[in-house]
Amino acid sequence: MSGGPVGVAVVGAGVISTQYLDHLTVFPDLKVLAVADLDTERARAAAGTYGVPVAGDLASVLAIPEVEIVVNLTIPAAHAEVATAALRAGKHVYGEKPLALAPSDGAKILAEAQSRDLRVGSAPDTFLGAGLQSAARALAAGAIGEPVSATAVTQGPGPEKWHPNPEFLYQYGAGPLFDIGPYYLTALVALFGPVARVAASARQAHGHRVIGSGPREGTSFAVEVPTHVHALLDFAGGPSASATFSFDSSVPRRMIEVTGTEGTLSLPDPNTFEGPLQVRGFNDEDWRDLPVTGTVAGRGLGVLDMARAIRGGAEHRASGELAQHVLDLMATITDAAEHRTVRTLETSAPAVAPLPDAWDPAASTLT
């Protein structure tokens, strides 16, 4: 396709699809052409709600010539299979996190794409939002001097309290590390570059959980993964970080703080696109708000950035290589916790260019 809006097909019409479709269908540089799901009735319902012309199964949407990007919103266990099918059909792929269940599967996806001169992108794209982009600018401007360390925490009682079908979030490829961890780890890697080595510990508080809402409320299901993970990260560029990921806490807490030689920066929740962003120097009695500028359009920014990069021949920011490093990082944390040792990472990650100040999702730039 030489120009004009980039054709998109959404595969997977589950809970997260509404957040994507809310935005993908209004960005003028994208044109959502199809929705697919194993449950074709669910696909048709989503397509009808958003005025998408085609609904069906995976094969039917991959056969549409005008579809250039497949947005893969299936469950983690299906990420690699769907991504590979889309690439073999000649489509670029942007997937929900994680990129795959295992680094070996992620590497195969990237190799498949490279062999076909296609692109892979992956969530999370929250680091493209105003909050974290403003944090990157503040660090680059020396707001806290030289960054030394970071503390990242995401904890709470677990998604079974609100999710009507939460079992997959407690299976291999999920849990707090693989489900919520990508937001925090991607934000840290986008700010500080790749991680060189890790140490970790992990545990599981309960062998079973109970669904707390929806038509299956009260149903018990087995937990297959650790539900509390603590990791120590050393970045190749120098800083270190302490990170906690937990579904075992009665107290919700979501934070990233970066300590530097001249103060501390409090970042927004990396599972959001907004602020606040605060700084506190050694002589300050309290936190001070910093300006937060940029887009808060929400999920789908990574797809849009990828589409514009395809047309312009540039590098997209929420890249498969970044996602592969985060996947490798999560797998290495898991391995380090299981064997109670320090592990070195084999992958790296590209530097993430900041979004231009004038970058506007609502603008029509592809004519």
PDB file of C-alpha atoms in Angstrom, residues 73-323:
ATOM      1  CA  LEU A  73      -5.436  -9.360  21.147  1.00  0.00           C
ATOM      2  CA  THR A  74      -5.746 -13.091  21.788  1.00  0.00           C
ATOM      3  CA  ILE A  75      -4.807 -14.758  25.078  1.00  0.00           C
ATOM      4  CA  PRO A  76      -1.037 -15.094  25.714  1.00  0.00           C
ATOM      5  CA  ALA A  77      -1.020 -18.797  24.850  1.00  0.00           C
ATOM      6  CA  ALA A  78      -2.185 -17.937  21.310  1.00  0.00           C
ATOM      7  CA  HIS A  79       0.068 -14.940  20.692  1.00  0.00           C
ATOM      8  CA  ALA A  80       2.826 -16.812  18.834  1.00  0.00           C
ATOM      9  CA  GLU A  81       0.486 -18.914  16.701  1.00  0.00           C
ATOM     10  CA  VAL A  82      -1.657 -15.982  15.580  1.00  0.00           C
ATOM     11  CA  ALA A  83       1.350 -13.720  14.992  1.00  0.00           C
ATOM     12  CA  THR A  84       3.047 -16.365  12.853  1.00  0.00           C
ATOM     13  CA  ALA A  85      -0.113 -16.956  10.803  1.00  0.00           C
ATOM     14  CA  ALA A  86      -0.470 -13.227  10.178  1.00  0.00           C
ATOM     15  CA  LEU A  87       3.166 -12.840   9.134  1.00  0.00           C
ATOM     16  CA  ARG A  88       2.885 -15.782   6.753  1.00  0.00           C
ATOM     17  CA  ALA A  89      -0.152 -14.071   5.245  1.00  0.00           C
ATOM     18  CA  GLY A  90       2.027 -11.033   4.520  1.00  0.00           C
ATOM     19  CA  LYS A  91       0.748  -8.826   7.357  1.00  0.00           C
ATOM     20  CA  HIS A  92       2.629  -6.754   9.887  1.00  0.00           C
ATOM     21  CA  VAL A  93       1.754  -7.721  13.475  1.00  0.00           C
ATOM     22  CA  TYR A  94       1.144  -5.676  16.599  1.00  0.00           C
ATOM     23  CA  GLY A  95       0.318  -7.811  19.632  1.00  0.00           C
ATOM     24  CA  GLU A  96      -0.842  -7.486  23.189  1.00  0.00           C
ATOM     25  CA  LYS A  97       1.763  -8.270  25.809  1.00  0.00           C
ATOM     26  CA  PRO A  98       3.619 -10.487  26.314  1.00  0.00           C
ATOM     27  CA  LEU A  99       5.063 -10.998  22.852  1.00  0.00           C
ATOM     28  CA  ALA A 100       4.897 -14.784  23.435  1.00  0.00           C
ATOM     29  CA  LEU A 101       4.992 -17.238  26.324  1.00  0.00           C
ATOM     30  CA  ALA A 102       8.724 -17.924  26.009  1.00  0.00           C
ATOM     31  CA  PRO A 103      11.707 -16.021  24.594  1.00  0.00           C
ATOM     32  CA  SER A 104      12.327 -18.837  22.117  1.00  0.00           C
ATOM     33  CA  ASP A 105       8.839 -18.288  20.665  1.00  0.00           C
ATOM     34  CA  GLY A 106       9.374 -14.536  20.572  1.00  0.00           C
ATOM     35  CA  ALA A 107      12.646 -15.030  18.704  1.00  0.00           C
ATOM     36  CA  LYS A 108      10.862 -17.184  16.113  1.00  0.00           C
ATOM     37  CA  ILE A 109       8.267 -14.442  15.569  1.00  0.00           C
ATOM     38  CA  LEU A 110      10.977 -11.844  14.987  1.00  0.00           C
ATOM     39  CA  ALA A 111      12.895 -14.167  12.663  1.00  0.00           C
ATOM     40  CA  GLU A 112       9.733 -14.894  10.661  1.00  0.00           C
ATOM     41  CA  ALA A 113       9.068 -11.174  10.307  1.00  0.00           C
ATOM     42  CA  GLN A 114      12.628 -10.396   9.286  1.00  0.00           C
ATOM     43  CA  SER A 115      12.595 -13.125   6.627  1.00  0.00           C
ATOM     44  CA  ARG A 116       9.501 -11.537   5.089  1.00  0.00           C
ATOM     45  CA  ASP A 117      10.536  -7.888   5.532  1.00  0.00           C
ATOM     46  CA  LEU A 118       7.594  -7.315   7.882  1.00  0.00           C
ATOM     47  CA  ARG A 119       7.310  -5.540  11.204  1.00  0.00           C
ATOM     48  CA  VAL A 120       6.426  -6.713  14.696  1.00  0.00           C
ATOM     49  CA  GLY A 121       5.148  -4.372  17.376  1.00  0.00           C
ATOM     50  CA  SER A 122       3.911  -5.100  20.857  1.00  0.00           C
ATOM     51  CA  ALA A 123       2.128  -3.602  23.823  1.00  0.00           C
ATOM     52  CA  PRO A 124       2.460  -1.994  26.189  1.00  0.00           C
ATOM     53  CA  ASP A 125       2.449   1.383  24.492  1.00  0.00           C
ATOM     54  CA  THR A 126       1.747   3.330  27.682  1.00  0.00           C
ATOM     55  CA  PHE A 127       5.325   4.637  27.580  1.00  0.00           C
ATOM     56  CA  LEU A 128       4.202   6.712  24.576  1.00  0.00           C
ATOM     57  CA  GLY A 129       1.654   8.555  26.716  1.00  0.00           C
ATOM     58  CA  ALA A 130       2.090  12.041  28.116  1.00  0.00           C
ATOM     59  CA  GLY A 131       3.074  10.897  31.603  1.00  0.00           C
ATOM     60  CA  LEU A 132       6.039   8.682  30.769  1.00  0.00           C
ATOM     61  CA  GLN A 133       7.142  10.803  27.807  1.00  0.00           C
ATOM     62  CA  SER A 134       7.256  13.790  30.158  1.00  0.00           C
ATOM     63  CA  ALA A 135       9.238  11.705  32.654  1.00  0.00           C
ATOM     64  CA  ALA A 136      11.774  10.839  29.953  1.00  0.00           C
ATOM     65  CA  ARG A 137      12.122  14.501  29.062  1.00  0.00           C
ATOM     66  CA  ALA A 138      12.581  15.453  32.719  1.00  0.00           C
ATOM     67  CA  LEU A 139      15.333  12.858  33.182  1.00  0.00           C
ATOM     68  CA  ALA A 140      17.057  13.973  29.983  1.00  0.00           C
ATOM     69  CA  ALA A 141      16.925  17.585  31.205  1.00  0.00           C
ATOM     70  CA  GLY A 142      18.658  16.634  34.461  1.00  0.00           C
ATOM     71  CA  ALA A 143      15.693  17.160  36.799  1.00  0.00           C
ATOM     72  CA  ILE A 144      17.246  14.783  39.367  1.00  0.00           C
ATOM     73  CA  GLY A 145      20.838  14.782  38.173  1.00  0.00           C
ATOM     74  CA  GLU A 146      22.279  11.412  37.181  1.00  0.00           C
ATOM     75  CA  PRO A 147      19.810   8.530  37.715  1.00  0.00           C
ATOM     76  CA  VAL A 148      21.154   6.028  40.238  1.00  0.00           C
ATOM     77  CA  SER A 149      18.314   3.632  41.034  1.00  0.00           C
ATOM     78  CA  ALA A 150      14.600   2.994  40.683  1.00  0.00           C
ATOM     79  CA  THR A 151      11.885   1.401  42.778  1.00  0.00           C
ATOM     80  CA  ALA A 152       8.886  -0.127  41.001  1.00  0.00           C
ATOM     81  CA  VAL A 153       5.886  -1.670  42.761  1.00  0.00           C
ATOM     82  CA  THR A 154       2.580  -3.025  41.506  1.00  0.00           C
ATOM     83  CA  GLN A 155       0.514  -4.909  44.045  1.00  0.00           C
ATOM     84  CA  GLY A 156      -3.113  -5.623  44.815  1.00  0.00           C
ATOM     85  CA  PRO A 157      -5.585  -8.428  45.540  1.00  0.00           C
ATOM     86  CA  GLY A 158      -5.641  -9.866  42.005  1.00  0.00           C
ATOM     87  CA  PRO A 159      -7.869  -9.560  38.910  1.00  0.00           C
ATOM     88  CA  GLU A 160     -10.291 -12.323  39.919  1.00  0.00           C
ATOM     89  CA  LYS A 161     -12.104  -9.673  41.962  1.00  0.00           C
ATOM     90  CA  TRP A 162     -13.359  -7.956  38.795  1.00  0.00           C
ATOM     91  CA  HIS A 163     -12.545 -10.092  35.747  1.00  0.00           C
ATOM     92  CA  PRO A 164     -15.385 -12.488  34.791  1.00  0.00           C
ATOM     93  CA  ASN A 165     -12.974 -15.079  33.292  1.00  0.00           C
ATOM     94  CA  PRO A 166      -9.672 -14.636  35.153  1.00  0.00           C
ATOM     95  CA  GLU A 167      -8.244 -18.162  34.906  1.00  0.00           C
ATOM     96  CA  PHE A 168      -5.825 -17.338  32.069  1.00  0.00           C
ATOM     97  CA  LEU A 169      -4.302 -14.587  34.226  1.00  0.00           C
ATOM     98  CA  TYR A 170      -3.091 -17.273  36.650  1.00  0.00           C
ATOM     99  CA  GLN A 171      -1.741 -19.655  34.019  1.00  0.00           C
ATOM    100  CA  TYR A 172       1.708 -19.996  32.478  1.00  0.00           C
ATOM    101  CA  GLY A 173       2.482 -16.785  30.626  1.00  0.00           C
ATOM    102  CA  ALA A 174       0.530 -14.575  33.016  1.00  0.00           C
ATOM    103  CA  GLY A 175       0.529 -13.938  36.771  1.00  0.00           C
ATOM    104  CA  PRO A 176       1.530 -10.512  38.090  1.00  0.00           C
ATOM    105  CA  LEU A 177       4.970 -10.652  36.442  1.00  0.00           C
ATOM    106  CA  PHE A 178       3.823 -11.457  32.898  1.00  0.00           C
ATOM    107  CA  ASP A 179       0.448  -9.674  33.048  1.00  0.00           C
ATOM    108  CA  ILE A 180       1.258  -6.397  34.828  1.00  0.00           C
ATOM    109  CA  GLY A 181       5.039  -6.541  34.815  1.00  0.00           C
ATOM    110  CA  PRO A 182       5.412  -5.528  31.148  1.00  0.00           C
ATOM    111  CA  TYR A 183       4.071  -2.043  31.905  1.00  0.00           C
ATOM    112  CA  TYR A 184       6.703  -1.437  34.578  1.00  0.00           C
ATOM    113  CA  LEU A 185       9.591  -3.233  32.911  1.00  0.00           C
ATOM    114  CA  THR A 186       8.938  -1.626  29.519  1.00  0.00           C
ATOM    115  CA  ALA A 187       8.831   1.806  31.149  1.00  0.00           C
ATOM    116  CA  LEU A 188      12.147   1.154  32.905  1.00  0.00           C
ATOM    117  CA  VAL A 189      13.834  -0.237  29.776  1.00  0.00           C
ATOM    118  CA  ALA A 190      12.523   2.681  27.689  1.00  0.00           C
ATOM    119  CA  LEU A 191      14.088   5.067  30.217  1.00  0.00           C
ATOM    120  CA  PHE A 192      17.364   3.297  31.059  1.00  0.00           C
ATOM    121  CA  GLY A 193      18.027   0.840  28.240  1.00  0.00           C
ATOM    122  CA  PRO A 194      18.448  -2.931  28.459  1.00  0.00           C
ATOM    123  CA  VAL A 195      18.883  -4.931  31.650  1.00  0.00           C
ATOM    124  CA  ALA A 196      22.145  -6.859  31.985  1.00  0.00           C
ATOM    125  CA  ARG A 197      21.481  -9.176  34.959  1.00  0.00           C
ATOM    126  CA  VAL A 198      18.855 -10.004  37.573  1.00  0.00           C
ATOM    127  CA  ALA A 199      18.279 -11.726  40.896  1.00  0.00           C
ATOM    128  CA  ALA A 200      14.790 -12.620  42.135  1.00  0.00           C
ATOM    129  CA  SER A 201      12.504 -14.445  44.528  1.00  0.00           C
ATOM    130  CA  ALA A 202       8.933 -15.656  44.000  1.00  0.00           C
ATOM    131  CA  ARG A 203       6.108 -17.372  45.855  1.00  0.00           C
ATOM    132  CA  GLN A 204       2.450 -18.347  45.554  1.00  0.00           C
ATOM    133  CA  ALA A 205       0.074 -17.384  48.372  1.00  0.00           C
ATOM    134  CA  HIS A 206      -2.893 -19.597  47.406  1.00  0.00           C
ATOM    135  CA  GLY A 207      -3.218 -22.694  45.247  1.00  0.00           C
ATOM    136  CA  HIS A 208      -6.751 -21.722  44.212  1.00  0.00           C
ATOM    137  CA  ARG A 209      -8.617 -18.458  43.645  1.00  0.00           C
ATOM    138  CA  VAL A 210     -12.353 -17.672  43.456  1.00  0.00           C
ATOM    139  CA  ILE A 211     -14.042 -15.598  40.739  1.00  0.00           C
ATOM    140  CA  GLY A 212     -15.576 -12.532  42.374  1.00  0.00           C
ATOM    141  CA  SER A 213     -17.879 -11.131  39.687  1.00  0.00           C
ATOM    142  CA  GLY A 214     -19.927 -12.017  36.630  1.00  0.00           C
ATOM    143  CA  PRO A 215     -22.039 -15.079  35.814  1.00  0.00           C
ATOM    144  CA  ARG A 216     -19.389 -17.465  37.197  1.00  0.00           C
ATOM    145  CA  GLU A 217     -19.025 -15.703  40.551  1.00  0.00           C
ATOM    146  CA  GLY A 218     -17.988 -18.140  43.264  1.00  0.00           C
ATOM    147  CA  THR A 219     -16.223 -20.554  40.899  1.00  0.00           C
ATOM    148  CA  SER A 220     -12.852 -21.811  42.176  1.00  0.00           C
ATOM    149  CA  PHE A 221      -9.889 -22.329  39.855  1.00  0.00           C
ATOM    150  CA  ALA A 222      -6.275 -23.476  40.171  1.00  0.00           C
ATOM    151  CA  VAL A 223      -3.305 -21.091  40.277  1.00  0.00           C
ATOM    152  CA  GLU A 224      -0.334 -22.235  38.177  1.00  0.00           C
ATOM    153  CA  VAL A 225       2.199 -19.413  38.589  1.00  0.00           C
ATOM    154  CA  PRO A 226       3.870 -17.360  41.339  1.00  0.00           C
ATOM    155  CA  THR A 227       1.637 -14.564  42.579  1.00  0.00           C
ATOM    156  CA  HIS A 228       4.344 -12.502  44.300  1.00  0.00           C
ATOM    157  CA  VAL A 229       7.646 -11.770  42.546  1.00  0.00           C
ATOM    158  CA  HIS A 230      10.475  -9.528  43.694  1.00  0.00           C
ATOM    159  CA  ALA A 231      13.389  -8.747  41.384  1.00  0.00           C
ATOM    160  CA  LEU A 232      16.656  -6.816  41.497  1.00  0.00           C
ATOM    161  CA  LEU A 233      17.730  -5.445  38.123  1.00  0.00           C
ATOM    162  CA  ASP A 234      21.083  -4.107  36.939  1.00  0.00           C
ATOM    163  CA  PHE A 235      20.862  -2.068  33.745  1.00  0.00           C
ATOM    164  CA  ALA A 236      23.693  -2.243  31.248  1.00  0.00           C
ATOM    165  CA  GLY A 237      23.905   1.560  31.320  1.00  0.00           C
ATOM    166  CA  GLY A 238      24.481   1.783  35.070  1.00  0.00           C
ATOM    167  CA  PRO A 239      21.309   2.284  37.155  1.00  0.00           C
ATOM    168  CA  SER A 240      19.752  -0.502  39.218  1.00  0.00           C
ATOM    169  CA  ALA A 241      16.134  -1.164  40.188  1.00  0.00           C
ATOM    170  CA  SER A 242      14.062  -3.027  42.733  1.00  0.00           C
ATOM    171  CA  ALA A 243      10.739  -4.303  41.343  1.00  0.00           C
ATOM    172  CA  THR A 244       7.805  -6.018  43.059  1.00  0.00           C
ATOM    173  CA  PHE A 245       4.860  -7.629  41.237  1.00  0.00           C
ATOM    174  CA  SER A 246       2.097  -9.063  43.417  1.00  0.00           C
ATOM    175  CA  PHE A 247      -1.485 -10.325  43.333  1.00  0.00           C
ATOM    176  CA  ASP A 248      -1.264 -11.123  47.076  1.00  0.00           C
ATOM    177  CA  SER A 249      -1.706  -7.725  48.710  1.00  0.00           C
ATOM    178  CA  SER A 250      -4.860  -6.286  50.265  1.00  0.00           C
ATOM    179  CA  VAL A 251      -3.357  -2.830  49.714  1.00  0.00           C
ATOM    180  CA  PRO A 252      -3.246  -1.620  46.085  1.00  0.00           C
ATOM    181  CA  ARG A 253      -0.023   0.183  45.270  1.00  0.00           C
ATOM    182  CA  ARG A 254       1.340   1.284  41.899  1.00  0.00           C
ATOM    183  CA  MET A 255       4.508   3.343  41.683  1.00  0.00           C
ATOM    184  CA  ILE A 256       7.828   3.972  40.010  1.00  0.00           C
ATOM    185  CA  GLU A 257      10.322   6.287  41.674  1.00  0.00           C
ATOM    186  CA  VAL A 258      13.696   7.146  40.196  1.00  0.00           C
ATOM    187  CA  THR A 259      16.409   8.336  42.553  1.00  0.00           C
ATOM    188  CA  GLY A 260      19.179  10.518  41.167  1.00  0.00           C
ATOM    189  CA  THR A 261      22.200  12.375  42.437  1.00  0.00           C
ATOM    190  CA  GLU A 262      20.130  15.540  42.955  1.00  0.00           C
ATOM    191  CA  GLY A 263      16.643  14.294  43.830  1.00  0.00           C
ATOM    192  CA  THR A 264      13.864  11.807  43.180  1.00  0.00           C
ATOM    193  CA  LEU A 265      11.314  11.641  40.369  1.00  0.00           C
ATOM    194  CA  SER A 266       7.883  10.080  41.011  1.00  0.00           C
ATOM    195  CA  LEU A 267       6.493   8.671  37.758  1.00  0.00           C
ATOM    196  CA  PRO A 268       2.835   8.082  36.857  1.00  0.00           C
ATOM    197  CA  ASP A 269       1.290   4.618  37.003  1.00  0.00           C
ATOM    198  CA  PRO A 270       2.850   3.009  33.876  1.00  0.00           C
ATOM    199  CA  ASN A 271      -0.448   1.247  33.127  1.00  0.00           C
ATOM    200  CA  THR A 272      -1.873   4.682  32.260  1.00  0.00           C
ATOM    201  CA  PHE A 273      -1.091   7.399  29.722  1.00  0.00           C
ATOM    202  CA  GLU A 274      -1.409  10.434  32.006  1.00  0.00           C
ATOM    203  CA  GLY A 275       0.289  12.076  35.022  1.00  0.00           C
ATOM    204  CA  PRO A 276       0.979  13.097  37.663  1.00  0.00           C
ATOM    205  CA  LEU A 277       4.744  13.584  37.484  1.00  0.00           C
ATOM    206  CA  GLN A 278       6.480  14.912  40.587  1.00  0.00           C
ATOM    207  CA  VAL A 279       9.996  15.739  41.691  1.00  0.00           C
ATOM    208  CA  ARG A 280      11.578  16.221  45.091  1.00  0.00           C
ATOM    209  CA  GLY A 281      15.081  17.596  45.609  1.00  0.00           C
ATOM    210  CA  PHE A 282      17.204  17.183  48.702  1.00  0.00           C
ATOM    211  CA  ASN A 283      16.283  20.688  49.864  1.00  0.00           C
ATOM    212  CA  ASP A 284      12.554  20.363  49.118  1.00  0.00           C
ATOM    213  CA  GLU A 285      10.096  19.855  51.959  1.00  0.00           C
ATOM    214  CA  ASP A 286       7.525  18.181  49.679  1.00  0.00           C
ATOM    215  CA  TRP A 287       6.936  16.967  46.148  1.00  0.00           C
ATOM    216  CA  ARG A 288       6.617  19.484  43.308  1.00  0.00           C
ATOM    217  CA  ASP A 289       4.471  18.871  40.233  1.00  0.00           C
ATOM    218  CA  LEU A 290       6.190  18.899  36.848  1.00  0.00           C
ATOM    219  CA  PRO A 291       4.368  19.692  33.595  1.00  0.00           C
ATOM    220  CA  VAL A 292       2.857  16.721  31.765  1.00  0.00           C
ATOM    221  CA  THR A 293       2.469  17.237  28.031  1.00  0.00           C
ATOM    222  CA  GLY A 294       1.733  14.905  25.157  1.00  0.00           C
ATOM    223  CA  THR A 295      -1.022  12.549  24.122  1.00  0.00           C
ATOM    224  CA  VAL A 296      -3.340  10.670  26.462  1.00  0.00           C
ATOM    225  CA  ALA A 297      -5.302   9.008  23.672  1.00  0.00           C
ATOM    226  CA  GLY A 298      -4.896   5.522  25.153  1.00  0.00           C
ATOM    227  CA  ARG A 299      -4.279   1.998  23.906  1.00  0.00           C
ATOM    228  CA  GLY A 300      -3.499   1.801  20.240  1.00  0.00           C
ATOM    229  CA  LEU A 301      -0.847   4.535  20.163  1.00  0.00           C
ATOM    230  CA  GLY A 302       1.736   1.874  19.408  1.00  0.00           C
ATOM    231  CA  VAL A 303      -0.308   0.648  16.443  1.00  0.00           C
ATOM    232  CA  LEU A 304      -0.643   4.203  15.136  1.00  0.00           C
ATOM    233  CA  ASP A 305       3.069   4.935  15.553  1.00  0.00           C
ATOM    234  CA  MET A 306       3.841   1.678  13.746  1.00  0.00           C
ATOM    235  CA  ALA A 307       1.464   2.531  10.890  1.00  0.00           C
ATOM    236  CA  ARG A 308       3.015   5.963  10.415  1.00  0.00           C
ATOM    237  CA  ALA A 309       6.499   4.422  10.559  1.00  0.00           C
ATOM    238  CA  ILE A 310       5.551   1.896   7.878  1.00  0.00           C
ATOM    239  CA  ARG A 311       4.431   4.685   5.562  1.00  0.00           C
ATOM    240  CA  GLY A 312       7.416   6.910   6.388  1.00  0.00           C
ATOM    241  CA  GLY A 313      10.118   4.244   6.452  1.00  0.00           C
ATOM    242  CA  ALA A 314      11.067   5.071  10.062  1.00  0.00           C
ATOM    243  CA  GLU A 315      11.523   2.855  13.121  1.00  0.00           C
ATOM    244  CA  HIS A 316       8.444   2.317  15.272  1.00  0.00           C
ATOM    245  CA  ARG A 317       8.819   2.659  19.026  1.00  0.00           C
ATOM    246  CA  ALA A 318       6.782  -0.172  20.593  1.00  0.00           C
ATOM    247  CA  SER A 319       8.942  -2.636  18.699  1.00  0.00           C
ATOM    248  CA  GLY A 320       9.151  -6.395  18.714  1.00  0.00           C
ATOM    249  CA  GLU A 321      12.795  -6.145  19.784  1.00  0.00           C
ATOM    250  CA  LEU A 322      11.830  -4.102  22.848  1.00  0.00           C
ATOM    251  CA  ALA A 323       9.063  -6.597  23.663  1.00  0.00           C
TER     252      ALA A 323
END
